[in-house]
Structure formats: structure tokens, C-alpha cells
Coordinates of C-alpha atoms and ligand atoms in Angstrom, one line a residue:
T286 CA 81.9 91.2 117.9
I287 CA 83.0 94.0 120.2
L288 CA 80.3 95.4 122.5
I289 CA 80.5 99.2 123.0
L290 CA 78.5 100.4 125.9
D291 CA 77.3 104.0 125.4
F292 CA 77.3 106.2 128.4
G293 CA 76.2 109.2 126.3
S294 CA 79.4 110.7 125.0
Q295 CA 79.2 112.6 121.7
Y296 CA 82.0 110.4 120.5
S297 CA 80.5 106.9 121.2
H298 CA 79.6 106.2 117.6
L299 CA 83.2 107.0 116.6
I300 CA 84.5 104.1 118.7
T301 CA 82.2 101.8 116.7
R302 CA 83.4 103.3 113.5
R303 CA 87.1 102.9 114.3
C304 CA 86.5 99.2 115.2
R305 CA 84.8 98.6 111.9
E306 CA 87.5 100.4 110.0
L307 CA 89.8 97.8 111.5
N308 CA 87.3 95.2 109.9
V309 CA 86.1 94.2 113.3
Y310 CA 82.3 94.1 113.8
A311 CA 81.3 96.3 116.7
E312 CA 77.9 97.1 118.1
L313 CA 76.9 100.1 120.2
M314 CA 74.4 99.5 122.9
P315 CA 73.0 101.6 125.8
C316 CA 75.1 101.4 129.0
T317 CA 72.0 100.1 130.7
T318 CA 72.1 96.9 128.6
K319 CA 71.9 93.7 130.8
I320 CA 74.5 91.2 129.9
S321 CA 72.0 88.4 130.3
D322 CA 69.8 90.0 127.5
L323 CA 72.6 90.0 124.9
H324 CA 72.0 88.0 121.8
F325 CA 75.7 87.4 121.3
K326 CA 78.8 86.8 123.4
P327 CA 81.2 89.8 122.9
K328 CA 84.9 89.1 122.5
G329 CA 85.6 92.4 124.2
I330 CA 83.8 95.4 125.7
I331 CA 84.5 99.1 125.4
L332 CA 83.0 101.6 127.8
S333 CA 82.5 105.0 126.2
G334 CA 82.9 108.5 127.6
S335 CA 80.0 110.4 129.2
P336 CA 78.9 113.9 130.2
Y337 CA 78.2 112.5 133.7
S338 CA 80.4 112.2 136.8
V339 CA 80.4 108.7 138.3
Y340 CA 79.3 110.0 141.7
D341 CA 76.2 111.9 140.2
D342 CA 73.0 110.6 141.6
D343 CA 71.7 109.8 138.2
A344 CA 75.1 108.7 136.8
P345 CA 74.8 105.7 134.5
H346 CA 76.6 102.5 135.5
A347 CA 77.3 99.3 133.6
D348 CA 75.9 95.9 134.5
P349 CA 78.5 94.6 137.0
A350 CA 78.2 91.3 135.1
I351 CA 80.6 92.6 132.5
Y352 CA 83.5 92.1 134.9
T353 CA 82.8 88.4 135.4
L354 CA 82.3 87.6 131.7
G355 CA 86.0 86.8 131.3
V356 CA 86.5 89.1 128.3
P357 CA 88.8 92.1 128.0
I358 CA 87.4 95.5 128.9
L359 CA 88.6 98.9 127.8
G360 CA 87.3 102.0 129.5
I361 CA 87.6 105.3 127.7
C362 CA 87.4 108.6 129.7
Y363 CA 84.2 108.2 131.8
G364 CA 84.7 104.5 131.0
L365 CA 88.0 104.5 132.8
Q366 CA 86.3 106.2 135.8
E367 CA 83.4 103.8 135.7
M368 CA 85.9 100.9 135.8
A369 CA 87.9 102.5 138.6
Y370 CA 84.7 103.3 140.5
H371 CA 83.5 99.7 140.3
N372 CA 86.9 98.4 141.4
K373 CA 87.0 100.8 144.4
G374 CA 89.3 103.5 143.1
K375 CA 88.6 107.2 143.7
I376 CA 87.7 109.9 141.2
A377 CA 87.9 113.6 141.7
Q378 CA 87.0 116.8 139.9
C379 CA 89.9 118.4 138.1
N380 CA 90.7 122.0 139.1
H381 CA 90.0 123.0 135.6
R382 CA 88.4 121.0 132.8
E383 CA 91.1 119.5 130.6
Y384 CA 90.2 119.9 127.0
G385 CA 92.6 119.6 124.1
F386 CA 95.9 118.0 123.1
A387 CA 98.2 116.2 125.6
Q388 CA 101.3 114.1 125.3
V389 CA 100.9 110.7 126.9
E390 CA 104.0 109.0 128.1
V391 CA 103.8 105.3 127.9
S392 CA 107.4 104.2 127.3
K393 CA 109.1 104.4 130.6
I394 CA 106.3 103.2 132.8
G395 CA 105.5 99.5 132.2
E396 CA 109.0 98.3 133.1
G397 CA 109.0 95.4 135.4
S398 CA 105.2 94.7 135.4
S399 CA 103.3 92.0 133.6
S400 CA 103.4 91.6 129.8
S401 CA 99.7 92.6 129.4
V402 CA 100.7 96.1 130.3
D403 CA 102.5 96.6 127.1
A404 CA 99.8 95.1 125.0
L405 CA 97.6 98.2 124.7
F406 CA 100.4 100.5 123.6
E407 CA 102.7 97.9 122.1
G408 CA 105.1 99.5 119.6
L409 CA 103.4 102.9 119.8
G410 CA 105.6 104.9 122.1
D411 CA 104.7 108.2 123.6
M412 CA 102.0 109.9 121.6
Q413 CA 99.8 112.9 121.2
V414 CA 96.2 112.4 122.3
W415 CA 93.0 114.3 122.7
M416 CA 91.6 114.9 126.2
S417 CA 88.2 116.1 127.1
H418 CA 87.2 115.6 130.7
G419 CA 86.2 117.3 134.0
D420 CA 86.9 114.4 136.3
Q421 CA 89.9 112.2 136.6
L422 CA 91.2 109.3 138.6
S423 CA 92.7 110.5 141.9
E424 CA 93.4 107.1 143.6
M425 CA 94.2 103.9 141.9
P426 CA 91.8 101.0 142.4
P427 CA 93.5 98.0 144.1
N428 CA 95.3 95.6 141.8
F429 CA 95.6 98.2 139.0
H430 CA 98.8 99.9 137.9
I431 CA 99.7 102.9 135.7
I432 CA 100.6 102.3 132.1
G433 CA 100.5 105.9 130.9
R434 CA 100.5 109.5 132.2
T435 CA 100.3 113.0 131.0
Q436 CA 101.5 116.2 132.6
S437 CA 98.2 116.9 134.3
A438 CA 96.8 113.3 134.6
P439 CA 99.1 111.0 136.5
Y440 CA 96.7 108.1 135.8
A441 CA 96.1 108.7 132.2
A442 CA 96.1 105.0 131.4
I443 CA 95.8 102.1 133.8
A444 CA 95.6 98.3 133.6
H445 CA 94.7 95.5 135.9
D446 CA 97.6 93.5 137.3
S447 CA 96.2 90.1 136.1
K448 CA 93.0 90.6 134.2
P449 CA 92.7 92.2 130.7
F450 CA 91.0 95.4 132.0
Y451 CA 92.3 98.7 130.7
G452 CA 91.4 102.3 131.2
I453 CA 92.5 105.4 129.3
Q454 CA 91.6 109.0 130.1
F455 CA 92.1 110.3 126.6
H456 CA 89.9 109.7 123.5
P457 CA 91.5 107.3 121.0
E458 CA 88.4 107.4 118.8
V459 CA 88.8 111.0 117.6
T460 CA 91.0 112.0 114.7
H461 CA 92.8 114.5 117.0
S462 CA 94.5 111.4 118.6
P463 CA 96.5 110.5 115.5
R464 CA 97.5 107.0 116.8
G465 CA 94.3 106.4 118.6
K466 CA 93.0 104.0 116.0
E467 CA 96.1 101.9 116.6
V468 CA 95.4 101.9 120.3
I469 CA 91.9 100.6 119.6
G470 CA 93.5 98.1 117.2
R471 CA 95.8 96.8 119.9
F472 CA 92.8 96.2 122.1
V473 CA 90.4 94.6 119.6
L474 CA 92.9 92.7 117.6
N475 CA 95.7 91.8 119.9
I476 CA 94.1 91.7 123.3
C477 CA 90.5 90.5 122.3
G478 CA 91.8 88.5 119.4
C479 CA 88.9 89.6 117.1
R480 CA 88.8 88.3 113.6
T481 CA 88.9 90.9 110.8
N482 CA 86.0 89.6 108.9
W483 CA 83.8 92.7 108.8
T484 CA 84.2 93.7 105.1
M485 CA 81.6 94.9 102.6
E486 CA 82.4 91.9 100.4
E487 CA 81.3 89.6 103.1
F488 CA 78.4 91.8 104.0
I489 CA 76.9 91.7 100.5
G490 CA 76.8 87.9 100.4
K491 CA 75.4 87.6 103.9
E492 CA 72.8 90.4 103.5
I493 CA 71.5 89.1 100.1
A494 CA 71.1 85.7 101.7
R495 CA 69.3 87.3 104.7
I496 CA 66.9 89.3 102.5
R497 CA 66.1 86.2 100.5
D498 CA 65.5 84.3 103.6
I499 CA 63.1 86.8 105.2
C500 CA 61.3 87.6 102.0
G501 CA 60.7 84.0 101.2
P502 CA 60.1 82.6 97.7
K503 CA 57.1 84.9 97.1
G504 CA 56.0 88.4 98.0
R505 CA 57.0 91.8 96.8
V506 CA 58.9 94.7 98.3
I507 CA 58.3 98.3 97.5
G508 CA 60.6 101.2 98.3
A509 CA 61.1 104.9 97.6
V510 CA 64.2 106.1 95.9
S511 CA 65.4 109.6 95.9
G512 CA 68.6 109.6 93.9
G513 CA 70.6 109.7 97.0
V514 CA 73.3 107.2 98.0
D515 CA 71.3 105.3 100.7
S516 CA 68.2 104.7 98.8
T517 CA 70.1 103.8 95.6
V518 CA 72.3 101.3 97.4
A519 CA 69.4 99.8 99.2
A520 CA 67.4 99.5 96.0
K521 CA 70.3 97.9 94.1
L522 CA 70.9 95.4 96.9
M523 CA 67.2 94.5 96.9
H524 CA 67.3 94.0 93.2
E525 CA 70.3 91.7 93.5
A526 CA 68.5 89.7 96.2
I527 CA 65.0 89.4 94.7
G528 CA 65.1 90.9 91.2
D529 CA 61.8 92.2 89.9
R530 CA 59.9 91.4 93.1
F531 CA 61.4 94.6 94.3
H532 CA 59.6 97.8 93.0
A533 CA 61.3 101.1 93.4
I534 CA 59.2 104.3 93.3
M535 CA 60.6 107.7 92.7
V536 CA 58.2 110.6 93.4
D537 CA 59.0 113.8 91.6
N538 CA 57.9 116.4 94.1
G539 CA 58.7 119.4 91.9
V540 CA 61.5 120.5 94.2
L541 CA 64.2 118.2 93.1
R542 CA 67.5 119.3 91.5
L543 CA 67.7 120.1 87.8
N544 CA 66.9 117.0 85.7
E545 CA 67.1 114.8 88.8
A546 CA 64.1 112.5 88.1
K547 CA 65.3 111.9 84.5
Q548 CA 68.9 111.1 85.6
V549 CA 67.8 108.8 88.4
N550 CA 65.5 106.9 86.0
E551 CA 68.4 106.5 83.5
M552 CA 70.8 105.3 86.1
L553 CA 68.7 103.0 88.2
N554 CA 66.4 101.7 85.6
K555 CA 68.5 101.6 82.5
D556 CA 72.0 101.1 83.9
L557 CA 71.4 99.1 87.0
G558 CA 68.3 97.2 85.9
V559 CA 66.1 98.1 88.9
N560 CA 62.4 97.9 88.4
L561 CA 61.5 101.6 88.8
T562 CA 58.5 103.8 88.4
V563 CA 58.9 107.6 88.4
V564 CA 55.7 109.4 89.3
D565 CA 55.5 113.1 88.4
A566 CA 53.5 114.6 91.2
S567 CA 55.0 118.1 91.0
D568 CA 51.7 119.8 90.3
L569 CA 50.2 118.4 93.4
F570 CA 53.1 119.2 95.6
L571 CA 53.5 122.8 94.3
S572 CA 49.8 123.5 94.6
R573 CA 49.8 122.4 98.3
L574 CA 53.0 124.4 98.9
E575 CA 51.4 127.6 97.5
G576 CA 51.9 130.6 99.7
V577 CA 53.6 128.6 102.5
E578 CA 56.7 130.1 104.1
D579 CA 57.1 128.4 107.4
P580 CA 59.8 125.7 107.1
E581 CA 58.2 123.2 109.3
K582 CA 54.9 123.5 107.4
K583 CA 56.8 123.0 104.2
R584 CA 58.3 119.8 105.6
K585 CA 55.0 118.6 106.8
I586 CA 53.2 119.2 103.5
I587 CA 55.9 117.5 101.6
G588 CA 56.1 114.6 104.0
N589 CA 52.3 114.0 103.9
T590 CA 51.9 114.5 100.2
F591 CA 54.8 112.1 99.6
I592 CA 52.9 109.5 101.7
N593 CA 49.7 110.1 99.7
V594 CA 51.5 109.7 96.3
F595 CA 53.6 106.8 97.4
E596 CA 50.5 104.9 98.8
E597 CA 48.6 105.5 95.6
E598 CA 51.5 104.1 93.5
A599 CA 51.9 101.2 95.9
A600 CA 48.2 100.4 95.5
K601 CA 48.6 100.2 91.8
I602 CA 51.5 97.8 92.1
E603 CA 49.4 95.7 94.6
A604 CA 46.4 95.7 92.2
A605 CA 48.7 94.5 89.3
A606 CA 50.1 91.9 91.6
E607 CA 46.6 90.7 92.6
A608 CA 45.6 90.5 88.9
E609 CA 48.7 88.5 88.2
E610 CA 48.0 86.2 91.1
K611 CA 44.6 85.5 89.7
K612 CA 46.2 84.3 86.5
G613 CA 48.2 81.8 88.5
A614 CA 51.4 80.3 87.2
E615 CA 54.3 82.8 87.5
A616 CA 52.8 84.9 90.4
K617 CA 55.4 86.8 92.4
G618 CA 53.1 87.3 95.3
R619 CA 51.6 90.4 96.9
V620 CA 53.2 93.5 98.3
E621 CA 54.3 92.6 101.8
W622 CA 57.4 94.7 102.6
L623 CA 58.5 98.3 102.7
L624 CA 62.2 99.0 102.1
Q625 CA 63.8 101.7 104.1
G626 CA 67.3 103.0 103.8
T627 CA 67.8 103.5 107.6
L628 CA 71.4 103.8 108.6
Y629 CA 73.2 102.9 111.8
P630 CA 73.4 106.4 113.2
D631 CA 69.5 106.5 113.1
V632 CA 69.4 103.2 114.9
I633 CA 71.9 104.5 117.5
E634 CA 69.9 107.6 118.0
S635 CA 66.7 105.7 118.7
I636 CA 68.4 103.3 121.2
S637 CA 70.3 105.9 123.2
F638 CA 69.7 105.4 126.9
K639 CA 68.8 109.1 127.1
G640 CA 66.1 108.7 124.5
P641 CA 66.3 110.5 121.1
S642 CA 67.8 113.9 121.2
A643 CA 65.8 117.1 121.0
T644 CA 64.3 117.8 117.6
I645 CA 65.6 121.0 116.0
K646 CA 64.2 120.2 112.6
T647 CA 61.9 117.3 111.7
H648 CA 64.2 115.4 109.4
H649 CA 62.4 112.1 109.1
N650 CA 60.0 112.7 106.3
V651 CA 58.5 109.3 105.8
G652 CA 57.8 108.3 109.4
G653 CA 54.1 107.9 108.9
L654 CA 54.3 105.6 106.0
L655 CA 54.4 102.3 107.8
A656 CA 51.6 102.6 110.2
D657 CA 49.2 103.3 107.3
M658 CA 50.3 100.6 104.9
K659 CA 50.4 97.5 107.1
L660 CA 53.6 96.6 105.5
K661 CA 56.6 94.9 107.2
L662 CA 59.8 96.9 107.3
I663 CA 63.0 95.8 105.7
E664 CA 66.1 97.8 106.4
P665 CA 69.2 96.2 104.8
L666 CA 71.5 99.2 105.7
R667 CA 70.6 99.4 109.4
E668 CA 73.9 98.1 110.5
L669 CA 76.0 100.4 108.3
F670 CA 77.6 103.8 108.6
K671 CA 77.6 106.2 105.7
D672 CA 81.1 105.4 104.5
E673 CA 80.3 101.7 104.6
V674 CA 77.2 102.3 102.5
R675 CA 79.5 104.1 100.0
A676 CA 81.9 101.2 99.9
L677 CA 78.9 98.8 99.4
G678 CA 77.7 101.0 96.5
R679 CA 81.0 100.8 94.8
L680 CA 81.0 97.0 95.1
L681 CA 77.4 97.0 93.6
S682 CA 78.7 98.9 90.5
I683 CA 76.9 102.1 91.3
P684 CA 78.7 104.9 89.5
A685 CA 81.3 106.8 91.5
P686 CA 79.8 110.3 91.2
L687 CA 76.6 108.9 92.8
V688 CA 78.4 107.0 95.5
Q689 CA 80.2 110.2 96.5
R690 CA 77.1 112.4 96.3
H691 CA 76.4 115.0 98.9
P692 CA 73.3 114.5 101.0
F693 CA 70.1 116.1 99.7
P694 CA 67.2 116.8 102.1
G695 CA 63.9 115.0 101.6
P696 CA 62.0 118.4 101.3
G697 CA 64.4 119.3 98.6
L698 CA 64.6 122.8 97.3
A699 CA 61.5 123.8 99.2
I700 CA 63.7 124.4 102.3
R701 CA 66.3 126.3 100.2
I702 CA 63.7 128.7 98.8
L703 CA 63.3 130.9 101.8
G704 CA 60.1 132.5 100.6
P705 CA 57.0 130.8 99.1
V706 CA 57.7 128.0 96.6
T707 CA 56.6 128.6 93.0
R708 CA 57.6 127.0 89.7
E709 CA 59.6 130.2 88.8
Q710 CA 61.5 130.2 92.1
V711 CA 62.3 126.5 91.8
K712 CA 63.6 127.1 88.3
I713 CA 65.9 129.9 89.4
L714 CA 67.3 127.9 92.2
Q715 CA 67.7 124.8 90.1
Q716 CA 69.8 126.7 87.6
A717 CA 71.9 128.4 90.2
D718 CA 72.5 125.2 92.1
S719 CA 73.4 123.3 88.9
I720 CA 76.0 125.9 87.9
Y721 CA 77.4 125.9 91.5
I722 CA 77.8 122.1 91.6
E723 CA 79.2 121.9 88.1
E724 CA 81.9 124.5 88.9
I725 CA 82.8 122.7 92.1
R726 CA 83.2 119.5 90.1
N727 CA 85.2 121.3 87.4
A728 CA 87.5 122.6 90.1
N729 CA 87.9 119.0 91.5
L730 CA 86.7 120.1 94.9
Y731 CA 83.4 118.1 95.2
N732 CA 84.9 115.3 97.3
Q733 CA 86.6 117.7 99.7
I734 CA 83.2 119.3 100.6
S735 CA 80.6 117.4 102.6
Q736 CA 77.7 119.3 101.3
A737 CA 77.3 122.3 98.9
F738 CA 74.1 124.0 97.7
A739 CA 72.6 127.3 96.7
V740 CA 69.8 129.1 98.6
L741 CA 67.4 131.5 97.1
L742 CA 66.7 134.5 99.3
P743 CA 63.3 136.2 99.3
V744 CA 64.8 139.6 99.0
K745 CA 65.6 141.8 96.0
A746 CA 68.7 143.9 95.6
V747 CA 69.7 146.5 93.1
G748 CA 72.2 145.8 90.4
V749 CA 73.3 147.2 87.0
M750 CA 73.4 145.4 83.7
G751 CA 74.4 147.2 80.5
D752 CA 73.1 150.6 81.2
K753 CA 70.0 149.4 83.1
R754 CA 69.3 149.3 86.7
T755 CA 68.1 145.8 87.8
Y756 CA 66.2 144.9 90.9
E757 CA 66.4 141.1 91.4
Q758 CA 66.9 138.3 93.8
V759 CA 70.0 137.2 95.8
I760 CA 71.6 133.7 95.8
A761 CA 73.5 132.5 98.9
L762 CA 76.0 129.8 98.4
R763 CA 76.7 127.3 101.2
A764 CA 79.5 124.7 101.4
V765 CA 80.4 122.9 104.6
Q766 CA 82.9 120.2 105.8
S767 CA 81.6 117.9 108.4
E768 CA 82.1 114.5 109.9
D769 CA 78.5 113.8 110.8
F770 CA 76.6 117.0 110.2
M771 CA 76.1 117.5 114.0
T772 CA 78.8 120.1 113.7
A773 CA 80.1 121.7 110.5
D774 CA 82.5 124.3 109.3
W775 CA 82.2 126.5 106.3
Y776 CA 84.5 125.6 103.4
V777 CA 87.3 127.9 102.3
F778 CA 87.1 128.2 98.5
P779 CA 89.9 129.4 96.4
P780 CA 88.7 132.9 95.4
E781 CA 88.9 132.3 91.7
V782 CA 86.4 129.4 92.0
L783 CA 83.9 131.7 93.8
R784 CA 84.5 134.4 91.2
R785 CA 83.7 132.1 88.4
I786 CA 80.6 130.7 90.1
S787 CA 79.3 134.2 90.9
S788 CA 79.9 135.5 87.4
R789 CA 78.2 132.5 85.8
I790 CA 75.1 132.6 88.1
T791 CA 74.6 136.4 87.6
N792 CA 75.1 136.1 83.9
E793 CA 73.2 132.9 83.2
V794 CA 70.3 132.8 85.7
S795 CA 67.7 135.4 84.9
G796 CA 66.2 136.9 88.1
V797 CA 69.4 136.9 90.1
N798 CA 71.8 139.8 90.2
R799 CA 73.8 139.1 93.3
V800 CA 75.6 136.1 94.9
T801 CA 76.8 135.9 98.5
Y802 CA 78.8 133.2 100.3
D803 CA 77.7 131.9 103.7
I804 CA 80.5 131.9 106.3
S805 CA 78.7 130.5 109.3
S806 CA 79.6 127.3 111.1
K807 CA 77.2 124.9 112.8
P808 CA 76.6 125.6 115.6
P809 CA 75.4 128.3 116.0
S810 CA 74.0 128.2 112.4
T811 CA 72.6 125.0 110.9
V812 CA 73.7 123.5 107.6
E813 CA 70.4 124.3 105.8
W814 CA 68.9 127.8 106.1
L815 CA 65.5 126.5 107.0
Ligands
XMP1043 P1 70.9 121.0 109.5 O1 70.3 122.0 108.7 O2 69.9 120.4 110.5 O3 71.2 119.8 108.5 O4 72.2 121.4 110.1 C1 72.0 118.7 108.8 C2 71.8 117.7 107.7 O5 70.5 117.3 107.5 C3 70.0 117.6 106.3 N1 68.6 118.0 106.4 C4 67.5 117.3 106.1 N2 67.4 116.0 105.5 N3 65.1 116.2 105.6 C5 66.2 115.5 105.3 O6 66.1 114.4 104.8 C6 65.0 117.4 106.1 O7 64.0 118.0 106.4 C7 66.3 118.0 106.4 N4 66.7 119.2 107.0 C8 68.1 119.2 107.0 C9 70.8 118.7 105.7 O8 70.8 118.8 104.3 C10 72.2 118.3 106.3 O9 72.8 117.3 105.5

């Protein structure tokens, strides 16, 4: 395992991802972690970047014990400065913040020094890298030497003369540093000697064994499925581990995509064999949403109603389990666990040393479930990034279109209908959305886009159809590309695809006479309109 200490950089999780892409298990922990509290011995440590300056009063510093553990350490950006600071070097503010591409020269520097110097950049040569920093090293710490420089950073990469300590000012973890992953590879594979045993094939076996172990021979697990990748993969994994002792529940909240509940039922239940109940609660949801426009209210109503319906269904499963238990023999036990498809980014967010970041929208829709139900939580995906979940899904024979599916928000179409939510409005949006996605798939563009959806605007515009004036609603189309949805850019469609989508929506969806395309990036906009 590689331990990555997070000093609050926006790129910290990317370091973890790059290690895992190299099939090396890496865990991100707050920089305040005490080495004596670790539940494992790392084979190497990486110090992340940070928005702080090392001399700030409230600057975060690592436990000095990391330097006596006897394992290799790589400091990235602030991590380099932190390493230099600890080892009595000097750091100074740059005259101007350096932000962007730089060429780092590594080839002509290491000559004559120890062989460990070459290890970090072995075989890589001079390379283009991404810089983003306000401070830089101004005086080398004793017993360190330079192993790389750029035009504006004479100490862009340094190494200890005899210990395996390295620091680099640039960011190898971002894709703007094309050979950055190789630098990380040199560190974790060659210098730390990590084994490449983090694969989804190995994960499945271990995780199924772990689930069986914690669930024991009796006892049931319930979990909600939505038709999205995470809940489907989690459900299938539970089914592989404990068969019919896992009960999946899908709540049709009336604001799903066209035919969603039916399709999920067919795929999960019929094709994948998961024990699934679909509850049609659309009347209840839509009646509670009546007249509500405020997005946060919509989210709250949907979240709370979901909990009500889910609990009711869970109670039915529990009652049936109790009845079975009374009959004796083949009893599978009572409902003891709640499955959640929590992913690693959520875990990271909640362990950050700065505390969870400011809430712009309340995304976590089922937060209240656990406290009420007295169930223990089981989270088989909590170590995984999204792309790892997708790889896992493929190995579990989940159909490719589902594995590649764009995310869909818990409050569903309710936050894409900007006005009040009614059955009619839902129907219009479902049809428009379905045409949009179908045409994106026909044009073979689905996998290039991170998320695409239609939005129904609460305004009417004038149009003409045949000889008649129409006065109908407007659909806005949104498609974005994004790494992690923290930032996103709008997708540039070939014009003929947009033309076809617009023409089909205005012709086929009654109530809509105009289609627009959203060309806003995040920030300053968000992905969803509400
Ligand atoms: P925003 O609009 O915040 O969206 O830029 C970023 C990502 O989060 C999804 N999203 C939600 N997901 N419940 C969810 O489960 C929500 O209330 C919610 N709001 C936004 C959004 O679809 C995008 O993928």
C-alpha cells in the first residue's frame, strides 16, 4: 500500500487514482494522520499539494515520524516544500504564480551523483509537465541535490543524497503532465517496490469473501437500486456473495427516465438474477411535489418520501423474514444490514482534514435512512473510484451500456423540470430526453460525453406549425465533459446531430416548439440547472 497524505490540494485524489491505475493499492488520508495510528505499514508515502504556504500559521504539517519509518517519500508541489521545510531548506514566494506548462530538464543533471537520483526519472528524459504553485524552494535543504529544473524553477526536482526522499515541484498526477504517470510509476514500482496486485479480478474474490464473513451464515441485507452503475454493481456483488439473502428495492418515484423502472427490473431481476422488488410510488411522490418550485424543497421532499417508501418495503421484507423464521428450517435470518453504494470520493470528502466542503446542492439523498432503521451499513464499493466500479461491473457481466451509463441524480427529472412537477411535464421531459439520448447513441457519441440530459423550461415561446401559431414550452439540451463533475465543460456537438435532435423533439414531443443548447461551463454554472 502507498499512503498518500492529503494537504488539501484539488488534485490529491488523482494521485491515488494514478497509483491504482498502475495496479498498486493506494490510500488517501488526511495529512494530520499519526503514523502510530495507521492500521498498515505503507511501502511508500506521497505528500500531496496544498493551497497553503509552509510558513502560514495554520499550515498543515505531516507527522515527523514519516521520515524515520525507513520508507521512500515523494513530495509533490507543497509536498516538496513540506519535505524541504522539515529538512531545513528555505521556501520563498515566487514573483508571480507559476501556472501552466513547463519543460523540466532532468537529463544533464544527475551526472556524477548517486544512482538513486536517476530512479525517479529513469528512462524518461526531459519532459513537459504541469505547474501550479505560488511558492517554491529557494534554498536546498542540506544533504539534498537537484535532479530536475525548469526555466523558472531551479529546484523543480530534488532528491536526498542517501535516503529515498524525492520532491517535485510539478504535478505528475494531472493529465497535463503526459509522462507524469510514469514518474509516479518509477516511484511506486521501482523505488518503493510495490506489487501490482490491485486488480478488479482480485478485488471481487476478496470482497465477496469479506461480505460473506461480515454477514455471517444468516441475516439479510436490503438495498436500494436506481438503475445507475453504482447501485447495480453493488447489488450484483451482494447477490454473488449471499444470493437471495440480499433484497434489492427499486422505488419508482414518478420522475425517472422513460421506461426506467421496467428496464431495471428486466435487467437486474431477469438477466442478473437479483432478488428485486419494484415499488410504484409515483402517485405519492407527485402529490407531495405538487406546486413546489424551489429545488432544495424538491430534493427534500423526494429524499424524505423515498425514506418513507423504502422503510415500508423493508418492513414487509422483515415481516416475511420473521414469518419464515417461525416456520424454522431454512430460515435466512432477519434484516440486519443496509447496502449503500458509497464510492471512494465520498469517503475522501468526509475524511478531509478541512472537513467536508461547502454544500452547494444537497446531493446525498438517503442520508437519513440509517439512523431510523437501526441497520448496520455495508458499503462494498467504498474503496473504489468510478472507473474501478465500471471495470468491476464488466467483470460481473453487467451489460456494457449500463456500465458506461451517465450519472442520473437521485431527485431525477424533478430537478430538470424547472417549474412545478406534474405528470404532463414529466411526460414531455421523458420523451425529449429519450430522443436526445437515443440520437447521441446513434451518433456514437455517448461514451465521449460525461453526462447528457434535457431540461424543461417553465416558459412558453411562439412557434409556427403548418399555418398555425403555436405557443409552447422550450427544451434546453445539456451535455458536458468532466473528469469528476467538480468542473465541467460543455460538449461541442457536430451540428448535424444537434439539427436532428432538435427536429425530432419539436416534431415528436407535443407541447414543445423550441430547442436550445446550453453552452455554459462549470464553474460558473453547475451541471444541472437546479
Ligand atoms: P452539479 O449540478 O452540482 O452536478 O454541477 C454535479 C453532478 O451531481 C449530480 N447531481 C445530483 N446527484 N442528487 C444526486 O444524486 C442530487 O440532488 C444531484 N444534484 C446534482 C449531477 O447530475 C452531476 O452529475
